Tab-separated table of C-alpha atoms in Angstrom:
chain	number	residue	atom	x	y	z
P	23	UNK	CA	110.198	108.536	95.483
P	24	UNK	CA	110.899	108.907	98.993
P	25	UNK	CA	114.136	107.295	100.302
P	26	UNK	CA	112.180	104.809	102.103
P	27	UNK	CA	110.541	103.499	98.786
P	28	UNK	CA	113.917	103.561	96.985
P	29	UNK	CA	115.493	101.313	99.740
P	30	UNK	CA	112.362	99.050	99.458
P	31	UNK	CA	112.672	98.790	95.739
P	32	UNK	CA	116.302	97.833	96.016
P	33	UNK	CA	115.644	95.232	98.618
P	34	UNK	CA	112.819	93.727	96.685
P	35	UNK	CA	114.740	93.500	93.445
P	36	UNK	CA	115.657	90.195	91.895
P	37	UNK	CA	119.327	90.948	92.415
P	38	UNK	CA	118.755	91.364	96.029
P	39	UNK	CA	116.955	88.181	96.459
P	40	UNK	CA	119.583	86.336	94.670
P	41	UNK	CA	122.301	87.774	96.944
P	42	UNK	CA	120.206	86.905	100.138
P	43	UNK	CA	120.328	83.312	98.674
P	44	UNK	CA	116.436	83.147	98.315
P	45	UNK	CA	116.057	82.556	94.550
P	46	UNK	CA	116.428	79.337	92.833
P	47	UNK	CA	118.715	77.305	92.407
P	48	UNK	CA	119.338	77.947	96.225
P	49	UNK	CA	122.258	75.646	96.499
P	50	UNK	CA	123.930	78.199	94.017
P	51	UNK	CA	122.709	81.434	95.237
P	52	UNK	CA	123.642	80.410	98.885
P	53	UNK	CA	127.179	81.144	97.882
P	54	UNK	CA	126.554	84.605	96.377
P	55	UNK	CA	126.658	86.620	99.731
P	56	UNK	CA	129.836	84.831	101.029
P	57	UNK	CA	131.625	85.228	97.740
P	58	UNK	CA	130.769	89.028	97.469
P	59	UNK	CA	131.807	89.487	101.066
P	60	UNK	CA	135.113	87.737	100.597
P	61	UNK	CA	135.654	90.208	97.664
P	62	UNK	CA	134.697	92.936	99.983
P	63	UNK	CA	137.241	91.687	102.688
P	64	UNK	CA	140.100	91.366	100.068
P	65	UNK	CA	139.263	94.889	98.926
P	66	UNK	CA	139.267	96.659	102.308
P	67	UNK	CA	142.446	94.499	103.218
P	68	UNK	CA	144.148	96.291	100.461
P	69	UNK	CA	142.607	99.629	101.251
P	70	UNK	CA	143.800	99.543	104.806
P	71	UNK	CA	147.234	97.672	104.168
P	72	UNK	CA	148.135	100.163	101.615
P	73	UNK	CA	146.915	103.358	103.168
P	74	UNK	CA	148.697	102.201	106.534
P	75	UNK	CA	152.155	102.186	104.565
P	76	UNK	CA	151.645	105.795	103.596
P	77	UNK	CA	150.375	106.794	107.044
P	78	UNK	CA	153.322	105.141	108.810
P	79	UNK	CA	155.607	107.251	106.573
P	80	UNK	CA	153.755	110.447	107.299
P	81	UNK	CA	154.326	109.540	110.904
P	82	UNK	CA	158.011	109.136	110.244
P	83	UNK	CA	157.853	105.698	112.106
P	84	UNK	CA	159.340	103.445	109.185
P	85	UNK	CA	160.342	103.577	105.571
P	86	UNK	CA	162.431	106.371	106.691
P	87	UNK	CA	164.838	106.102	103.742
P	88	UNK	CA	161.998	106.687	101.305
P	89	UNK	CA	160.581	110.132	100.656
P	90	UNK	CA	156.797	110.796	101.366
P	91	UNK	CA	156.178	111.527	97.582
P	92	UNK	CA	158.030	108.175	96.557
P	93	UNK	CA	155.791	106.152	98.981
P	94	UNK	CA	152.536	107.882	98.192
P	95	UNK	CA	153.007	107.792	94.420
P	96	UNK	CA	153.910	104.106	94.652
P	97	UNK	CA	151.239	103.059	97.012
P	98	UNK	CA	148.074	105.175	96.576
P	99	UNK	CA	147.035	103.751	93.252
P	100	UNK	CA	146.657	100.413	95.112
P	101	UNK	CA	144.434	102.184	97.654
P	102	UNK	CA	142.167	103.727	95.148
P	103	UNK	CA	141.853	100.660	92.890
P	104	UNK	CA	141.047	98.640	96.020
P	105	UNK	CA	138.524	101.273	97.240
P	106	UNK	CA	136.815	101.047	93.992
P	107	UNK	CA	136.341	97.338	94.339
P	108	UNK	CA	135.209	97.742	98.004
P	109	UNK	CA	132.611	100.334	96.941
P	110	UNK	CA	131.331	97.729	94.121
P	111	UNK	CA	131.191	94.794	96.478
P	112	UNK	CA	129.944	96.767	99.288
P	113	UNK	CA	127.042	98.174	97.166
P	114	UNK	CA	125.976	94.620	96.319
P	115	UNK	CA	126.045	93.545	99.944
P	116	UNK	CA	124.061	96.607	100.777
P	117	UNK	CA	121.251	96.068	98.316
P	118	UNK	CA	120.526	92.600	99.705
P	119	UNK	CA	119.333	94.116	103.037
P	120	UNK	CA	119.213	97.717	102.201
P	121	UNK	CA	116.470	98.766	104.851
P	122	UNK	CA	118.150	96.875	107.649
P	123	UNK	CA	121.470	98.277	107.016
P	124	UNK	CA	120.364	102.058	106.792
P	125	UNK	CA	118.822	101.682	110.231
P	126	UNK	CA	121.806	99.733	111.721
P	127	UNK	CA	123.887	101.878	114.069
P	128	UNK	CA	127.197	100.218	113.240
P	129	UNK	CA	126.584	100.775	109.520
P	130	UNK	CA	125.743	104.410	110.237
P	131	UNK	CA	129.049	104.845	112.294
P	132	UNK	CA	131.072	103.106	109.722
P	133	UNK	CA	130.019	105.719	107.084
P	134	UNK	CA	130.576	108.578	109.649
P	135	UNK	CA	134.188	107.207	110.118
P	136	UNK	CA	134.657	106.977	106.307
P	137	UNK	CA	133.397	110.499	105.822
P	138	UNK	CA	135.670	111.748	108.599
P	139	UNK	CA	138.682	109.765	106.970
P	140	UNK	CA	137.917	111.595	103.723
P	141	UNK	CA	137.729	115.021	105.470
P	142	UNK	CA	141.030	114.216	107.080
P	143	UNK	CA	142.603	113.502	103.742
P	144	UNK	CA	141.062	116.617	102.051
P	145	UNK	CA	142.453	118.914	104.921
P	146	UNK	CA	145.990	117.243	104.496
P	147	UNK	CA	145.979	117.678	100.671
P	148	UNK	CA	144.816	121.333	100.803
P	149	UNK	CA	147.082	122.034	103.816
P	150	UNK	CA	150.643	120.737	104.486
P	151	UNK	CA	150.931	118.406	101.485
P	152	UNK	CA	150.973	121.437	99.143
P	153	UNK	CA	154.576	122.245	100.236
P	154	UNK	CA	155.484	118.645	100.519
P	155	UNK	CA	158.669	118.954	98.629
P	156	UNK	CA	159.951	121.194	101.293
P	157	UNK	CA	159.675	118.381	103.952
P	158	UNK	CA	159.771	115.240	101.702
P	159	UNK	CA	162.673	113.883	103.591
P	160	UNK	CA	162.296	115.771	106.903
P	161	UNK	CA	162.277	113.509	109.920
P	162	UNK	CA	160.229	113.916	111.802
P	163	UNK	CA	157.709	114.941	109.248
P	164	UNK	CA	155.716	118.414	110.186
P	165	UNK	CA	153.134	118.139	112.901
P	166	UNK	CA	150.314	118.536	110.313
P	167	UNK	CA	151.408	115.464	108.382
P	168	UNK	CA	151.896	113.408	111.530
P	169	UNK	CA	148.327	114.289	112.841
P	170	UNK	CA	146.889	113.353	109.468
P	171	UNK	CA	148.729	109.989	109.337
P	172	UNK	CA	147.619	109.188	112.932
P	173	UNK	CA	143.867	110.088	112.392
P	174	UNK	CA	143.926	108.180	109.018
P	175	UNK	CA	144.990	104.950	110.821
P	176	UNK	CA	142.609	105.323	113.599
P	177	UNK	CA	139.591	106.115	111.416
P	178	UNK	CA	140.203	103.283	108.973
P	179	UNK	CA	140.663	100.779	111.972
P	180	UNK	CA	137.229	102.166	113.314
P	181	UNK	CA	135.721	101.487	109.940
P	182	UNK	CA	137.007	97.929	109.911
P	183	UNK	CA	135.579	97.371	113.463
P	184	UNK	CA	132.142	98.789	112.545
P	185	UNK	CA	132.137	96.704	109.327
P	186	UNK	CA	132.684	93.582	111.196
P	187	UNK	CA	130.132	94.537	113.813
P	188	UNK	CA	127.412	94.980	111.102
P	189	UNK	CA	127.545	91.194	110.673
P	190	UNK	CA	127.001	90.602	114.395
P	191	UNK	CA	124.078	93.120	114.673
P	192	UNK	CA	122.006	92.277	111.551
P	193	UNK	CA	119.962	89.013	110.700
P	194	UNK	CA	121.337	86.586	108.312
K	29	UNK	CA	140.195	60.974	112.445
K	30	UNK	CA	137.009	63.000	112.486
K	31	UNK	CA	135.451	61.738	115.770
K	32	UNK	CA	138.889	62.434	117.446
K	33	UNK	CA	138.913	66.028	116.306
K	34	UNK	CA	135.492	66.450	117.505
K	35	UNK	CA	136.386	65.051	120.808
K	36	UNK	CA	139.290	67.438	121.237
K	37	UNK	CA	136.984	70.274	120.210
K	38	UNK	CA	134.302	69.202	122.831
K	39	UNK	CA	136.948	69.060	125.434
K	40	UNK	CA	138.305	72.545	124.619
K	41	UNK	CA	134.684	73.845	124.507
K	42	UNK	CA	134.084	72.614	128.025
K	43	UNK	CA	137.006	74.681	129.686
K	44	UNK	CA	136.255	77.734	131.576
K	45	UNK	CA	138.247	80.069	129.239
K	46	UNK	CA	136.341	78.793	126.209
K	47	UNK	CA	132.926	79.204	127.817
K	48	UNK	CA	133.867	82.570	129.247
K	49	UNK	CA	134.701	83.726	125.611
K	50	UNK	CA	131.826	81.952	124.046
K	51	UNK	CA	129.402	83.901	126.316
K	52	UNK	CA	130.918	87.119	125.236
K	53	UNK	CA	130.221	87.817	121.557
K	54	UNK	CA	131.710	91.264	121.850
K	55	UNK	CA	135.017	89.607	122.685
K	56	UNK	CA	134.857	87.407	119.642
K	57	UNK	CA	133.978	90.426	117.450
K	58	UNK	CA	136.825	92.458	118.825
K	59	UNK	CA	139.282	89.626	118.086
K	60	UNK	CA	137.854	89.112	114.689
K	61	UNK	CA	138.086	92.896	113.984
K	62	UNK	CA	141.858	93.116	115.187
K	63	UNK	CA	142.318	89.886	112.883
K	64	UNK	CA	141.120	91.693	109.902
K	65	UNK	CA	143.237	94.921	110.639
K	66	UNK	CA	146.300	92.705	110.816
K	67	UNK	CA	145.456	90.535	107.830
K	68	UNK	CA	145.163	93.760	105.880
K	69	UNK	CA	148.838	94.722	106.668
K	70	UNK	CA	149.974	91.338	105.638
K	71	UNK	CA	147.939	91.230	102.512
K	72	UNK	CA	148.975	94.989	101.590
K	73	UNK	CA	152.631	94.036	102.022
K	74	UNK	CA	152.165	90.754	100.003
K	75	UNK	CA	150.460	92.608	97.143
K	76	UNK	CA	152.967	95.434	96.877
K	77	UNK	CA	155.999	93.140	96.984
K	78	UNK	CA	154.579	90.364	94.657
K	79	UNK	CA	153.083	92.842	92.016
K	80	UNK	CA	156.541	94.445	92.121
K	81	UNK	CA	158.085	91.142	91.139
K	82	UNK	CA	155.505	90.950	88.483
K	83	UNK	CA	156.675	94.225	86.871
K	84	UNK	CA	154.264	96.768	88.480
K	85	UNK	CA	155.993	100.095	89.699
K	86	UNK	CA	159.213	98.977	88.067
K	87	UNK	CA	160.494	102.574	88.454
K	88	UNK	CA	159.667	102.715	92.040
K	89	UNK	CA	161.709	101.726	95.157
K	90	UNK	CA	163.905	98.693	94.671
K	91	UNK	CA	162.592	95.288	95.484
K	92	UNK	CA	165.305	94.742	98.207
K	93	UNK	CA	164.042	98.109	99.871
K	94	UNK	CA	160.502	96.812	99.905
K	95	UNK	CA	161.417	93.381	101.122
K	96	UNK	CA	163.645	94.975	103.921
K	97	UNK	CA	160.934	97.256	105.016
K	98	UNK	CA	157.673	95.251	104.550
K	99	UNK	CA	158.504	91.560	105.292
K	100	UNK	CA	159.235	92.447	109.003
K	101	UNK	CA	155.632	94.008	108.977
K	102	UNK	CA	154.311	90.674	107.733
K	103	UNK	CA	156.111	88.759	110.517
K	104	UNK	CA	154.857	91.205	113.292
K	105	UNK	CA	151.246	91.116	111.927
K	106	UNK	CA	151.376	87.305	111.770
K	107	UNK	CA	152.058	87.175	115.485
K	108	UNK	CA	148.998	89.207	116.327
K	109	UNK	CA	147.035	87.053	113.782
K	110	UNK	CA	148.180	83.923	115.626
K	111	UNK	CA	147.021	85.408	119.023
K	112	UNK	CA	143.612	86.549	117.813
K	113	UNK	CA	143.213	83.254	115.849
K	114	UNK	CA	143.871	81.263	119.031
K	115	UNK	CA	141.246	83.426	120.848
K	116	UNK	CA	138.616	82.717	118.192
K	117	UNK	CA	139.487	79.003	118.212
K	118	UNK	CA	139.373	78.582	121.882
K	119	UNK	CA	135.925	80.453	121.892
K	120	UNK	CA	134.399	78.275	119.247
K	121	UNK	CA	136.547	75.175	118.963
K	122	UNK	CA	133.857	72.905	117.143
K	123	UNK	CA	133.391	75.694	114.419
K	124	UNK	CA	136.936	75.622	113.554
K	125	UNK	CA	138.013	71.897	114.073
K	126	UNK	CA	135.305	70.472	112.038
K	127	UNK	CA	135.579	72.725	109.013
K	128	UNK	CA	137.844	71.670	106.216
K	129	UNK	CA	138.328	75.204	105.338
K	130	UNK	CA	140.130	75.702	108.728
K	131	UNK	CA	142.594	72.974	108.114
K	132	UNK	CA	143.292	74.141	104.517
K	133	UNK	CA	143.855	77.717	105.748
K	134	UNK	CA	146.329	76.382	108.423
K	135	UNK	CA	148.199	74.381	105.858
K	136	UNK	CA	148.343	77.476	103.430
K	137	UNK	CA	149.496	79.785	106.163
K	138	UNK	CA	152.475	77.548	106.858
K	139	UNK	CA	153.223	77.356	103.153
K	140	UNK	CA	153.055	81.124	102.618
K	141	UNK	CA	155.217	81.828	105.688
K	142	UNK	CA	157.848	79.269	104.563
K	143	UNK	CA	157.776	80.895	100.940
K	144	UNK	CA	158.018	84.345	102.353
K	145	UNK	CA	160.975	83.513	104.584
K	146	UNK	CA	162.915	81.702	101.766
K	147	UNK	CA	162.203	84.462	99.330
K	148	UNK	CA	163.222	87.215	101.755
K	149	UNK	CA	166.435	85.464	102.694
K	150	UNK	CA	167.287	84.939	98.950
K	151	UNK	CA	166.649	88.687	98.211
K	152	UNK	CA	168.728	89.863	101.149
K	153	UNK	CA	171.627	87.582	100.256
K	154	UNK	CA	171.694	88.612	96.520
K	155	UNK	CA	170.006	91.996	96.545
K	156	UNK	CA	171.958	93.285	93.350
K	157	UNK	CA	170.708	90.128	91.518
K	158	UNK	CA	167.078	90.569	92.614
K	159	UNK	CA	166.791	94.348	92.234
K	160	UNK	CA	167.132	94.411	88.602
K	161	UNK	CA	164.324	92.743	86.592
K	162	UNK	CA	166.805	91.398	83.950
K	163	UNK	CA	169.062	89.450	86.381
K	164	UNK	CA	166.287	88.170	88.662
K	165	UNK	CA	165.857	84.310	88.667
K	166	UNK	CA	163.154	83.025	86.390
K	167	UNK	CA	161.455	81.632	89.445
K	168	UNK	CA	160.679	85.239	90.609
K	169	UNK	CA	157.291	85.306	88.665
K	170	UNK	CA	156.291	81.924	89.970
K	171	UNK	CA	157.052	82.933	93.541
K	172	UNK	CA	154.907	86.056	93.155
K	173	UNK	CA	151.956	84.165	91.555
K	174	UNK	CA	152.113	81.417	94.155
K	175	UNK	CA	152.363	83.803	97.027
K	176	UNK	CA	149.471	85.938	95.976
K	177	UNK	CA	147.265	82.926	95.315
K	178	UNK	CA	148.134	81.557	98.754
K	179	UNK	CA	147.204	84.796	100.632
K	180	UNK	CA	143.982	85.189	98.738
K	181	UNK	CA	143.061	81.635	99.324
K	182	UNK	CA	143.801	82.072	103.003
K	183	UNK	CA	141.605	84.975	103.381
K	184	UNK	CA	138.971	83.075	101.396
K	185	UNK	CA	139.098	80.012	103.600
K	186	UNK	CA	139.147	82.105	106.839
K	187	UNK	CA	135.833	83.768	105.782
K	188	UNK	CA	134.035	80.828	104.330
K	189	UNK	CA	134.456	78.761	107.587
K	190	UNK	CA	131.449	80.762	108.857
K	191	UNK	CA	129.416	79.662	105.873
K	192	UNK	CA	130.406	75.870	105.952
K	193	UNK	CA	131.300	74.582	109.345
K	194	UNK	CA	127.551	73.694	110.181
K	195	UNK	CA	127.619	71.157	107.241
K	196	UNK	CA	130.291	69.244	109.176
K	197	UNK	CA	129.252	69.762	112.792
C-alpha cells in the first residue's frame, strides 16, 4: 500500500465520515468534530501551560525559589499526560481529512516545529541536564539551559500558531 | 433583548476599525493564536493549583508557593486574553453578540476570576493553614472542582461559538 492509498483508506473510513459530520444522524455527528477539537484545545493548553512553567524556570525568570528538578518533577507528568491526549484527539481530527491535512503547508510546519521541539528537548537532556544537580539552584542557570528554555517556548508557540492556521487554510 | 444586541453588533460592525479587521483574516487568526497561547498559561496554572488542592503532588512545593508564583501569571495572561478577545469581538461583533455561548463564557470568566481572587487572598492570609492538607478548610475541594469546571467550560464555550453562532444570526 502506498502512503497515498493509506490516507485515502483512512479518510474513506466510517469513523472519518462520522467525524466529518456526514453520517446519520447528522444532528449528532455534527458535534463530533467540535467536541474532539475542544478536547484537543484543552490538551494542547495543558501541554503548553505546563511546559512553559518549566521553561521559565530554565530561563531563571521566575519560580526562582524552587529548584529546576523540583519544578520539572512536579510539572512534566502533566505535560506528558496532556501530550498523550493531544495525540489521541489530534489523530481523530487528522483521520477526518487525512489527504487534505498532509498537503496543508501549516500542518507540515506544525509537525516540523514539534519535531524541532523534540530535538531541542533531547539535546538538553543528553547535555546540560545530565549535571543538573550542579546547577539546580544556580541563578542564572547555565547558558545551555537558558537556550533550551527559550527555544522550547518559541517552538511551542509556533506549533500553536500553525495549529490555529490549519483551521483557516482547510475546507470545513 | 435580542434585537437590541443585534443592533449594537451591526453598529459596531459598521465602524472602520471593525471593517479593517474583518477584511484581514490573518489579523483575526493571529489574535486567536495569541489568545490560545495565553489561555494555555491560565489553564496550566489553574490545573496545577487545583489538582494540588485535590491531593496531587502532595509532596511537592507548598500550595502557598504555587499560589504566590502562578496566580500573578493568571492575572497577567487574562489582560492579554481581554485585549485579544476585544480584537476578535470588534472584528466579528455579530458572531459573538448573538451566540449564547459567548455570554455564558463572559459570565463564567467573571466567576472564575472572582473565585481565583478570593481563594488567592485567603491562601496568602492564612498560608500555614492552607499549606497542610489536614488543616485546610473543607471548602478547598469544592473550590478546586468548581474552578476546574469553570475553566474547562470557558474554553468549551469559546470554541463552540464558531459552530453555533450561525444558528442565532
